[in-house]
Amino acid sequence: MQSGRPRAHTLFPRRLNWLYAPALLLFAVFSIYPLISGMGLSLTNWNGYSPSRAFVGFDNYARLLSDEVFRTALLNTFIYGVGSTIIQQILGLGLAVVLDRIVRGASLMRAIIYLPVMVSPVVLGTMYYLIFRYNNGALNDLRALWGADKVAWLADASVGVTVIVAVNSLQFVGISMVIYLAGLQAVPTEYYEAAQLDGAGWWQRFRSITVPLLQPAFATSIVLNLIGGLKLFDVIQVLTGGGPGSSTHSVSTLIGETYFSSQAAGYAASMGVVLFILIAVATFVLNSLLNRKRVEQ
Amino acid sequence: MKDASTPSRVLIYIALGFVALLQLLPFYFGITTAAKPKSDLSSPWTLPSDIYWQNFATALEQGQILTAIGNSAIVTVISTVLVCVLGALTAYPLARRITRGNQLVYAGIIALIMIPPLSVLVPLYTLMKGIGGLNTHWGIILVMVTGNLPLAVFLYTAFMRSLPISIEEAATVDGANSLQVLFRVVFPMLKPVTATVAILAGVAIWNEFALSTYFLREPATRTIAPAVANFFASQGSNPGAAAAASLLSVVPVLLAYLFLQRNFIKGMVAGAMK
């Protein structure tokens, strides 16, 4: 997201290129090697601890195609990613537009909205458990006020998935809000004043000035939220543990379970490869789509 | 919304109040649950008549929350310092010596941001086992530094490119050697972006759960997020103590947040828009 071509340092000594060697070493050992060796492991039937493993070709991938549990996890991963992204854009942009102008209480509101971003999803998930649990859950207690029956929020697949999307969206909506606030503050006020003189109403100004000038913020926020949602792990683990059955698993939580509980390391590795490809493709497609639409500033 | 009419202002404030309530309620329930004994079956909405401190004692003793906070502090501080130092060192040639090779290296590092931690769980766990890094602080530090470094390199490189080169070139002409230029001219100018990187990486590492839950299984080396999750799971019948453990783990973050609130948000803005 760099504007203009950077100028090179003409007197920069070549040997200083070595300054990035330590980082490259770390990347080679702890990122690239695991990525490649994971692809290798995904072609074996390794169970995770036995010294023996056999090459099975693409058997694991064929198994993924017919695996009901994996298909559910894949679908959930999409729902977590896309659902959270949509909620966070609507809520985040709405909050930013309002808080950009309102003077009284705006900074306190920003702090409150941003607070959950700072807290571990594990901790927040624990607190949300107190809201959604069956007995003594805050939500069921509230419903009892008008005599409604208790609902097993976390013991139903589709409700559980919805709750997880909601919790994840509310936790990280502060990031979208801050990105949009930064974008809004970069819009010159003269634009609005000129449009207002021309008789443009609030909605017209929002549509033809704010939205086009927010394109870079849209791109950043959407990509960040989508990646975050697609690799969701913590909240699921704490709220439902992937259950009931395995109906709320994401690909991430399913990988952990497949490796450590089912002891199918090769199979888990193939899920890892699919997850990586999924996120890489989503990021690439989204980035090129959103950047093509961007207005030159 | 300076031009908004009074009724719509009221509506906006009501909506904002609702969102604020939504964000603060989980913390409220955490506090009321932690302050009541197990035998108290009243709703989390109601305040306790007395604060029941035993939950916090249970969290500290059985949950070993203090040990976990100490472990998290060690891992977070060392990893964050390493991310800043390595990030700045890596970004310098990438920002200043723009060759085809360096552009390729830069693009490769940025692409690493897309690797979800769980997608390499199996091979990374095998590797850590092989080098004896499981249940050690140095093991998780290496993983955390590698995971947070790409974003740091991205932010440092963008920031350095926005700095005028002429200062560095002038120093070179004045006879400073290249390391003097780096340490005396470039590094001092990096303070604002270093604050951003330190905040983003520090918070991410403090809260990290996905990998540390598998790599740190022994209570003695466990960090805070897996410790809370473990305590939560094993104390399912004692939600008061689990809530107390959660609250205790938030205290350091809350203190940091109150101290650095302005920089947190500013850092996020800079990080997001660069």
Coordinates of N, CA, C and O in Angstrom, one line a residue, chain A residues 117-283:
Chain A
V117 N -10.7 -6.3 22.0 CA -9.6 -6.7 21.1 C -8.3 -7.0 21.8 O -7.5 -7.9 21.5
M118 N -8.1 -6.3 23.0 CA -6.9 -6.5 23.8 C -6.9 -7.8 24.6 O -5.9 -8.3 25.0
V119 N -8.1 -8.3 24.8 CA -8.3 -9.5 25.7 C -8.2 -10.8 24.9 O -8.6 -10.9 23.8
S120 N -7.6 -11.8 25.5 CA -7.4 -13.1 24.9 C -8.8 -13.6 24.5 O -9.7 -13.6 25.3
P121 N -9.0 -14.2 23.3 CA -10.2 -14.8 23.0 C -10.6 -16.0 23.9 O -11.8 -16.2 24.1
V122 N -9.6 -16.5 24.6 CA -9.9 -17.6 25.5 C -10.6 -17.0 26.7 O -11.6 -17.6 27.2
V123 N -10.1 -15.8 27.2 CA -10.7 -15.2 28.3 C -12.1 -14.7 28.0 O -13.1 -14.9 28.7
L124 N -12.3 -14.1 26.9 CA -13.6 -13.5 26.4 C -14.5 -14.7 26.3 O -15.7 -14.6 26.6
G125 N -14.0 -15.8 25.7 CA -14.9 -17.0 25.4 C -15.4 -17.5 26.8 O -16.5 -17.9 26.9
T126 N -14.5 -17.5 27.8 CA -14.9 -18.0 29.1 C -16.1 -17.2 29.7 O -17.0 -17.7 30.2
M127 N -16.0 -15.8 29.4 CA -17.0 -15.0 29.9 C -18.3 -15.1 29.1 O -19.4 -15.1 29.7
Y128 N -18.2 -15.3 27.8 CA -19.4 -15.6 27.0 C -20.0 -16.9 27.4 O -21.2 -17.1 27.2
Y129 N -19.2 -17.8 27.9 CA -19.8 -19.1 28.3 C -20.8 -18.8 29.5 O -21.8 -19.5 29.5
L130 N -20.5 -17.9 30.3 CA -21.4 -17.5 31.4 C -22.7 -17.0 30.9 O -23.7 -17.0 31.6
I131 N -22.7 -16.4 29.7 CA -23.9 -15.9 29.1 C -24.7 -17.0 28.4 O -25.9 -17.1 28.6
F132 N -24.1 -17.9 27.8 CA -24.8 -18.9 26.9 C -25.0 -20.2 27.6 O -25.7 -21.1 27.0
R133 N -24.4 -20.5 28.8 CA -24.6 -21.8 29.4 C -26.1 -22.0 29.7 O -26.8 -21.1 29.8
Y134 N -26.4 -23.3 29.9 CA -27.8 -23.7 30.1 C -28.3 -23.3 31.4 O -29.3 -22.5 31.5
N135 N -27.7 -23.8 32.5 CA -28.1 -23.4 33.8 C -27.4 -22.2 34.3 O -26.2 -22.0 34.2
N136 N -28.1 -21.2 34.9 CA -27.5 -20.0 35.4 C -26.9 -19.1 34.2 O -26.1 -18.2 34.5
G137 N -27.2 -19.4 33.0 CA -26.7 -18.6 31.9 C -27.4 -17.3 31.9 O -28.6 -17.2 32.1
A138 N -26.7 -16.2 31.6 CA -27.3 -14.9 31.7 C -28.5 -14.8 30.7 O -29.5 -14.1 31.0
L139 N -28.4 -15.4 29.5 CA -29.4 -15.2 28.5 C -30.6 -16.0 28.9 O -31.8 -15.5 28.7
N140 N -30.5 -17.2 29.4 CA -31.6 -18.0 29.8 C -32.3 -17.4 31.0 O -33.5 -17.4 31.1
D141 N -31.5 -16.8 31.9 CA -32.1 -16.1 33.0 C -33.0 -14.9 32.6 O -34.0 -14.6 33.1
L142 N -32.5 -14.2 31.5 CA -33.2 -13.1 31.0 C -34.5 -13.5 30.4 O -35.6 -12.9 30.6
R143 N -34.4 -14.6 29.6 CA -35.7 -15.1 29.0 C -36.7 -15.6 30.0 O -37.9 -15.5 29.8
A144 N -36.2 -16.0 31.2 CA -37.1 -16.5 32.2 C -38.0 -15.4 32.7 O -39.1 -15.6 33.2
L145 N -37.5 -14.1 32.5 CA -38.3 -13.0 33.0 C -39.7 -12.9 32.3 O -40.6 -12.5 32.9
W146 N -39.7 -13.3 31.0 CA -41.0 -13.3 30.4 C -41.5 -14.8 30.2 O -42.3 -15.1 29.3
G147 N -41.0 -15.6 31.0 CA -41.5 -17.0 31.1 C -41.1 -17.9 29.9 O -41.7 -19.0 29.8
A148 N -40.1 -17.5 29.1 CA -39.7 -18.4 28.0 C -38.8 -19.5 28.6 O -38.2 -19.4 29.6
D149 N -38.9 -20.6 27.8 CA -38.1 -21.8 28.2 C -36.6 -21.6 28.1 O -36.2 -20.8 27.2
K150 N -35.9 -22.4 28.8 CA -34.4 -22.4 28.6 C -34.0 -22.9 27.2 O -34.7 -23.8 26.7
V151 N -33.0 -22.3 26.7 CA -32.5 -22.8 25.4 C -31.1 -23.3 25.6 O -30.3 -22.7 26.3
A152 N -30.8 -24.5 24.9 CA -29.4 -25.0 25.0 C -28.6 -24.4 23.9 O -28.4 -25.0 22.9
W153 N -28.2 -23.1 24.1 CA -27.5 -22.4 23.0 C -26.3 -23.1 22.4 O -26.1 -23.0 21.2
L154 N -25.5 -23.7 23.3 CA -24.3 -24.3 22.8 C -24.4 -25.7 22.4 O -23.4 -26.3 21.9
A155 N -25.6 -26.3 22.6 CA -25.7 -27.7 22.3 C -26.5 -28.0 21.0 O -26.9 -29.1 20.7
D156 N -26.6 -26.9 20.2 CA -27.3 -27.0 19.0 C -26.3 -26.5 17.9 O -25.8 -25.5 18.0
A157 N -26.2 -27.3 16.8 CA -25.2 -27.0 15.8 C -25.3 -25.6 15.3 O -24.4 -24.8 15.3
S158 N -26.5 -25.3 14.7 CA -26.6 -24.0 14.0 C -26.6 -22.8 14.9 O -26.0 -21.8 14.6
V159 N -27.2 -23.0 16.1 CA -27.1 -21.9 17.1 C -25.7 -21.7 17.6 O -25.2 -20.6 17.7
G160 N -25.0 -22.8 17.8 CA -23.6 -22.7 18.2 C -22.7 -22.0 17.2 O -21.9 -21.1 17.6
V161 N -22.9 -22.3 15.9 CA -22.1 -21.6 14.9 C -22.5 -20.1 14.9 O -21.6 -19.3 14.8
T162 N -23.8 -19.8 15.0 CA -24.2 -18.4 15.1 C -23.5 -17.7 16.2 O -23.0 -16.5 16.1
V163 N -23.6 -18.3 17.4 CA -23.0 -17.7 18.6 C -21.5 -17.4 18.4 O -21.0 -16.4 18.7
I164 N -20.8 -18.4 17.8 CA -19.4 -18.2 17.6 C -19.1 -17.1 16.6 O -18.2 -16.2 16.9
V165 N -19.9 -17.0 15.6 CA -19.7 -15.8 14.6 C -20.0 -14.5 15.4 O -19.2 -13.6 15.2
A166 N -21.0 -14.5 16.2 CA -21.4 -13.2 16.9 C -20.3 -12.9 17.9 O -19.8 -11.7 17.9
V167 N -19.8 -13.8 18.7 CA -18.7 -13.5 19.7 C -17.5 -13.0 19.0 O -16.9 -12.0 19.3
N168 N -17.1 -13.7 17.9 CA -15.8 -13.3 17.2 C -16.0 -11.9 16.6 O -15.1 -11.1 16.6
S169 N -17.2 -11.7 16.0 CA -17.4 -10.4 15.4 C -17.4 -9.2 16.4 O -16.7 -8.2 16.2
L170 N -18.0 -9.5 17.6 CA -18.1 -8.4 18.6 C -16.7 -8.2 19.2 O -16.3 -7.1 19.5
Q171 N -15.9 -9.3 19.3 CA -14.6 -9.1 19.9 C -13.7 -8.2 19.0 O -13.0 -7.4 19.5
F172 N -13.7 -8.5 17.7 CA -12.8 -7.8 16.8 C -13.4 -6.6 16.0 O -12.7 -6.1 15.1
V173 N -14.6 -6.2 16.3 CA -15.2 -5.1 15.6 C -14.4 -3.8 15.8 O -14.3 -3.0 14.9
G174 N -13.7 -3.8 16.9 CA -12.8 -2.6 17.2 C -11.8 -2.4 16.2 O -11.4 -1.2 15.9
I175 N -11.2 -3.5 15.6 CA -10.2 -3.3 14.6 C -10.8 -2.6 13.3 O -10.2 -1.7 12.8
S176 N -12.0 -3.1 12.9 CA -12.6 -2.5 11.7 C -12.9 -1.0 12.0 O -12.7 -0.1 11.2
M177 N -13.5 -0.8 13.2 CA -13.8 0.6 13.6 C -12.6 1.5 13.5 O -12.7 2.6 12.9
V178 N -11.5 1.1 14.0 CA -10.3 1.9 14.0 C -9.8 2.1 12.6 O -9.4 3.3 12.3
I179 N -9.8 1.1 11.8 CA -9.4 1.3 10.4 C -10.3 2.3 9.7 O -9.8 3.2 9.0
Y180 N -11.6 2.2 9.8 CA -12.5 3.1 9.2 C -12.4 4.5 9.7 O -12.5 5.5 9.0
L181 N -12.2 4.6 11.1 CA -12.0 5.9 11.6 C -10.8 6.6 11.0 O -10.8 7.8 10.6
A182 N -9.7 5.8 10.9 CA -8.5 6.4 10.3 C -8.8 6.8 8.8 O -8.3 7.9 8.4
G183 N -9.5 6.0 8.1 CA -9.9 6.4 6.7 C -10.7 7.6 6.7 O -10.5 8.5 5.8
L184 N -11.7 7.7 7.6 CA -12.6 8.9 7.6 C -11.8 10.2 7.9 O -12.1 11.2 7.3
Q185 N -10.9 10.0 8.8 CA -10.1 11.2 9.2 C -9.2 11.7 8.1 O -8.8 12.9 8.1
A186 N -8.9 10.8 7.1 CA -8.1 11.2 6.0 C -8.9 11.9 4.9 O -8.3 12.5 4.0
V187 N -10.2 11.9 5.0 CA -11.1 12.6 4.0 C -11.1 14.1 4.3 O -11.5 14.5 5.4
P188 N -10.7 14.9 3.3 CA -10.6 16.4 3.6 C -12.0 16.9 3.8 O -13.0 16.6 3.0
T189 N -12.2 17.7 4.9 CA -13.6 18.2 5.2 C -14.1 19.2 4.1 O -15.3 19.3 4.0
E190 N -13.2 19.8 3.3 CA -13.6 20.7 2.2 C -14.6 20.0 1.3 O -15.5 20.6 0.7
Y191 N -14.3 18.7 1.0 CA -15.1 17.9 0.1 C -16.6 18.0 0.6 O -17.5 18.2 -0.2
Y192 N -16.8 17.7 1.9 CA -18.1 17.7 2.4 C -18.8 19.1 2.3 O -19.9 19.2 2.0
E193 N -17.9 20.1 2.7 CA -18.5 21.5 2.7 C -18.9 21.8 1.3 O -20.0 22.4 1.1
A194 N -18.1 21.5 0.3 CA -18.4 21.9 -1.1 C -19.7 21.2 -1.5 O -20.6 21.8 -2.1
A195 N -19.8 19.9 -1.2 CA -21.0 19.1 -1.5 C -22.2 19.6 -0.9 O -23.3 19.7 -1.4
Q196 N -22.1 20.1 0.4 CA -23.2 20.6 1.1 C -23.7 21.9 0.5 O -24.9 22.1 0.4
L197 N -22.7 22.7 0.0 CA -23.1 24.0 -0.7 C -23.9 23.6 -1.9 O -24.8 24.4 -2.3
D198 N -23.5 22.5 -2.6 CA -24.2 22.1 -3.8 C -25.5 21.5 -3.5 O -26.2 21.1 -4.4
G199 N -25.9 21.4 -2.2 CA -27.2 20.9 -1.8 C -27.3 19.4 -1.7 O -28.3 18.8 -1.7
A200 N -26.1 18.7 -1.6 CA -26.1 17.2 -1.4 C -26.5 16.9 0.0 O -26.0 17.5 1.0
G201 N -27.4 15.9 0.1 CA -27.9 15.5 1.5 C -26.8 14.6 2.1 O -25.8 14.2 1.5
W202 N -27.1 14.1 3.4 CA -26.2 13.3 4.1 C -25.8 12.0 3.4 O -24.7 11.6 3.2
W203 N -26.9 11.3 2.9 CA -26.7 10.0 2.3 C -25.9 10.2 1.0 O -25.0 9.4 0.6
Q204 N -26.3 11.2 0.2 CA -25.6 11.5 -1.1 C -24.1 11.7 -0.8 O -23.2 11.2 -1.5
R205 N -23.8 12.6 0.2 CA -22.4 12.8 0.5 C -21.7 11.6 0.9 O -20.5 11.3 0.5
F206 N -22.4 10.7 1.7 CA -21.8 9.5 2.2 C -21.4 8.6 1.0 O -20.3 8.0 0.9
R207 N -22.4 8.5 0.1 CA -22.2 7.6 -1.0 C -21.2 8.0 -2.0 O -20.4 7.3 -2.6
S208 N -21.2 9.4 -2.3 CA -20.3 9.8 -3.4 C -19.0 10.4 -2.9 O -18.0 10.6 -3.7
I209 N -18.8 10.6 -1.6 CA -17.5 11.1 -1.1 C -16.9 10.1 -0.2 O -15.8 9.6 -0.5
T210 N -17.6 9.7 0.9 CA -17.0 8.9 1.9 C -16.7 7.5 1.3 O -15.5 7.0 1.5
V211 N -17.6 6.8 0.7 CA -17.4 5.4 0.3 C -16.3 5.3 -0.7 O -15.4 4.5 -0.5
P212 N -16.2 6.1 -1.8 CA -15.1 6.0 -2.7 C -13.7 6.2 -2.0 O -12.7 5.5 -2.3
L213 N -13.7 7.2 -1.1 CA -12.4 7.6 -0.5 C -12.0 6.6 0.6 O -10.9 6.6 1.0
L214 N -12.9 5.7 1.0 CA -12.6 4.7 2.0 C -12.1 3.4 1.4 O -11.9 2.5 2.1
Q215 N -12.0 3.4 0.0 CA -11.6 2.1 -0.6 C -10.4 1.4 0.0 O -10.4 0.2 0.3
P216 N -9.3 2.2 0.3 CA -8.2 1.5 0.9 C -8.5 0.9 2.3 O -8.1 -0.2 2.6
A217 N -9.3 1.6 3.1 CA -9.8 1.1 4.4 C -10.6 -0.2 4.2 O -10.5 -1.1 4.9
F218 N -11.5 -0.1 3.2 CA -12.3 -1.3 2.9 C -11.4 -2.5 2.7 O -11.6 -3.6 3.3
A219 N -10.5 -2.3 1.8 CA -9.6 -3.4 1.4 C -8.9 -4.0 2.6 O -8.9 -5.2 2.9
T220 N -8.2 -3.1 3.4 CA -7.5 -3.5 4.6 C -8.4 -4.3 5.6 O -8.1 -5.4 6.0
S221 N -9.5 -3.7 5.9 CA -10.4 -4.2 6.9 C -11.0 -5.6 6.5 O -11.0 -6.5 7.3
I222 N -11.5 -5.6 5.2 CA -12.1 -6.9 4.8 C -11.1 -8.0 4.8 O -11.3 -9.1 5.2
V223 N -9.9 -7.8 4.2 CA -8.9 -8.8 4.2 C -8.5 -9.3 5.6 O -8.4 -10.5 5.8
L224 N -8.2 -8.3 6.5 CA -7.8 -8.7 7.8 C -8.9 -9.5 8.5 O -8.6 -10.6 9.1
N225 N -10.2 -9.1 8.4 CA -11.3 -9.8 9.1 C -11.5 -11.2 8.5 O -11.8 -12.1 9.2
L226 N -11.4 -11.3 7.2 CA -11.6 -12.6 6.5 C -10.5 -13.6 6.9 O -10.9 -14.7 7.3
I227 N -9.3 -13.1 6.9 CA -8.2 -14.1 7.3 C -8.4 -14.5 8.8 O -8.4 -15.7 9.1
G228 N -8.8 -13.5 9.6 CA -9.0 -13.8 11.0 C -10.1 -14.8 11.2 O -10.0 -15.7 12.0
G229 N -11.2 -14.6 10.5 CA -12.4 -15.5 10.6 C -12.1 -16.9 10.1 O -12.5 -17.9 10.6
L230 N -11.4 -17.0 8.9 CA -11.1 -18.3 8.3 C -10.1 -19.1 9.2 O -10.2 -20.4 9.1
K231 N -9.3 -18.5 10.0 CA -8.4 -19.3 10.8 C -8.9 -19.4 12.3 O -8.1 -19.7 13.2
L232 N -10.2 -19.1 12.5 CA -10.7 -19.0 13.9 C -10.4 -20.4 14.6 O -10.6 -21.4 14.1
F233 N -10.0 -20.2 15.9 CA -9.6 -21.4 16.7 C -10.1 -21.2 18.1 O -10.8 -22.0 18.6
D234 N -9.5 -20.2 18.8 CA -9.7 -20.0 20.2 C -11.1 -20.1 20.7 O -11.4 -20.8 21.7
V235 N -11.9 -19.2 20.2 CA -13.3 -19.1 20.7 C -14.1 -20.4 20.6 O -14.8 -20.8 21.5
I236 N -13.9 -21.1 19.4 CA -14.6 -22.3 19.2 C -14.1 -23.3 20.3 O -14.9 -24.0 20.9
Q237 N -12.8 -23.4 20.5 CA -12.3 -24.3 21.4 C -12.9 -24.1 22.8 O -13.2 -25.1 23.5
V238 N -13.0 -22.9 23.2 CA -13.5 -22.6 24.6 C -15.0 -22.7 24.7 O -15.5 -23.3 25.7
L239 N -15.7 -22.2 23.7 CA -17.2 -22.2 23.8 C -17.8 -23.5 23.6 O -18.7 -24.0 24.3
T240 N -17.5 -24.2 22.5 CA -18.1 -25.5 22.2 C -17.2 -26.7 22.1 O -17.6 -27.8 22.0
G241 N -15.9 -26.4 22.0 CA -14.9 -27.5 21.8 C -15.2 -28.2 20.5 O -14.8 -29.3 20.3
G242 N -15.9 -27.6 19.5 CA -16.2 -28.2 18.2 C -17.5 -28.9 18.3 O -18.0 -29.3 17.2
G243 N -18.1 -29.1 19.5 CA -19.3 -29.9 19.6 C -20.6 -29.0 19.4 O -20.4 -27.9 19.1
P244 N -21.7 -29.6 19.5 CA -22.0 -31.0 19.8 C -21.6 -31.9 18.7 O -21.8 -31.5 17.5
G245 N -21.1 -33.1 19.0 CA -20.5 -34.0 18.0 C -19.3 -33.3 17.5 O -18.4 -32.9 18.2
S246 N -19.3 -33.0 16.2 CA -18.2 -32.2 15.6 C -18.8 -31.1 14.7 O -18.2 -30.7 13.7
S247 N -20.0 -30.6 15.1 CA -20.8 -29.8 14.3 C -20.4 -28.3 14.2 O -20.8 -27.6 13.3
T248 N -19.6 -27.9 15.2 CA -19.1 -26.5 15.2 C -17.6 -26.3 14.9 O -17.1 -25.2 15.0
H249 N -17.0 -27.4 14.6 CA -15.5 -27.4 14.3 C -15.3 -26.4 13.1 O -16.0 -26.4 12.2
S250 N -14.1 -25.7 13.2 CA -13.5 -25.1 12.0 C -12.4 -26.0 11.5 O -12.1 -27.0 12.2
V251 N -11.9 -25.8 10.3 CA -10.8 -26.6 9.9 C -9.6 -26.6 10.9 O -9.1 -27.6 11.2
S252 N -9.4 -25.4 11.5 CA -8.3 -25.3 12.5 C -8.5 -26.2 13.7 O -7.6 -26.9 14.1
T253 N -9.7 -26.1 14.3 CA -9.9 -26.9 15.5 C -9.9 -28.4 15.1 O -9.5 -29.2 15.9
L254 N -10.4 -28.7 13.9 CA -10.5 -30.1 13.5 C -9.1 -30.7 13.3 O -8.8 -31.9 13.6
I255 N -8.2 -29.9 12.8 CA -6.8 -30.3 12.7 C -6.2 -30.7 14.0 O -5.6 -31.8 14.1
G256 N -6.4 -29.9 15.0 CA -5.9 -30.2 16.4 C -6.4 -31.5 16.9 O -5.7 -32.4 17.4
E257 N -7.7 -31.7 16.7 CA -8.4 -32.9 17.2 C -7.9 -34.1 16.4 O -7.7 -35.2 17.0
T258 N -7.8 -34.0 15.1 CA -7.4 -35.1 14.2 C -6.0 -35.6 14.6 O -5.7 -36.8 14.6
Y259 N -5.2 -34.6 14.9 CA -3.8 -34.9 15.2 C -3.7 -35.6 16.6 O -3.1 -36.7 16.7
F260 N -4.2 -34.9 17.6 CA -3.9 -35.3 18.9 C -4.9 -36.3 19.5 O -4.6 -37.1 20.3
S261 N -6.2 -36.2 19.1 CA -7.2 -37.1 19.7 C -7.4 -38.3 18.8 O -7.5 -39.4 19.3
S262 N -7.4 -38.1 17.5 CA -7.6 -39.3 16.6 C -6.3 -39.9 16.1 O -6.3 -40.9 15.5
Q263 N -5.2 -39.2 16.5 CA -3.9 -39.7 16.1 C -3.7 -40.1 14.6 O -3.3 -41.2 14.3
A264 N -4.2 -39.1 13.8 CA -4.1 -39.3 12.4 C -3.3 -38.1 11.8 O -3.8 -37.2 11.3
A265 N -1.9 -38.2 12.0 CA -1.1 -37.0 11.7 C -1.1 -36.7 10.2 O -1.2 -35.6 9.8
G266 N -0.9 -37.8 9.4 CA -0.9 -37.6 8.0 C -2.2 -36.9 7.5 O -2.2 -36.0 6.7
Y267 N -3.3 -37.4 8.0 CA -4.6 -36.9 7.6 C -4.7 -35.5 8.0 O -5.2 -34.6 7.3
A268 N -4.3 -35.2 9.3 CA -4.4 -33.8 9.8 C -3.5 -32.9 8.9 O -3.9 -31.7 8.7
A269 N -2.4 -33.4 8.5 CA -1.5 -32.6 7.7 C -2.2 -32.2 6.4 O -2.0 -31.1 5.9
S270 N -2.9 -33.1 5.8 CA -3.6 -32.8 4.5 C -4.7 -31.7 4.8 O -4.9 -30.9 3.9
M271 N -5.3 -31.8 5.9 CA -6.3 -30.7 6.2 C -5.5 -29.3 6.3 O -6.0 -28.3 5.9
G272 N -4.3 -29.4 6.9 CA -3.5 -28.2 7.0 C -3.2 -27.6 5.7 O -3.2 -26.4 5.5
V273 N -2.8 -28.5 4.7 CA -2.5 -28.0 3.4 C -3.7 -27.3 2.8 O -3.6 -26.2 2.2
V274 N -4.9 -28.0 2.9 CA -6.1 -27.4 2.4 C -6.4 -26.0 3.0 O -6.8 -25.1 2.3
L275 N -6.3 -25.9 4.3 CA -6.5 -24.7 5.0 C -5.6 -23.6 4.5 O -6.0 -22.4 4.2
F276 N -4.3 -23.9 4.3 CA -3.4 -22.9 3.8 C -3.8 -22.4 2.4 O -3.8 -21.2 2.1
I277 N -4.1 -23.4 1.5 CA -4.5 -23.0 0.2 C -5.7 -22.2 0.2 O -5.8 -21.2 -0.5
L278 N -6.7 -22.5 1.0 CA -7.9 -21.8 1.1 C -7.6 -20.3 1.5 O -8.1 -19.4 0.8
I279 N -6.8 -20.1 2.5 CA -6.6 -18.7 2.9 C -5.7 -18.0 1.9 O -6.0 -16.8 1.6
A280 N -4.7 -18.7 1.3 CA -3.9 -18.0 0.3 C -4.8 -17.6 -0.9 O -4.7 -16.4 -1.4
V281 N -5.6 -18.5 -1.4 CA -6.5 -18.1 -2.5 C -7.4 -17.0 -2.2 O -7.6 -16.0 -2.9
A282 N -8.1 -17.1 -1.0 CA -9.0 -16.1 -0.6 C -8.4 -14.7 -0.5 O -8.9 -13.7 -1.0
T283 N -7.2 -14.7 0.1 CA -6.5 -13.4 0.2 C -6.1 -12.8 -1.1 O -6.3 -11.6 -1.4

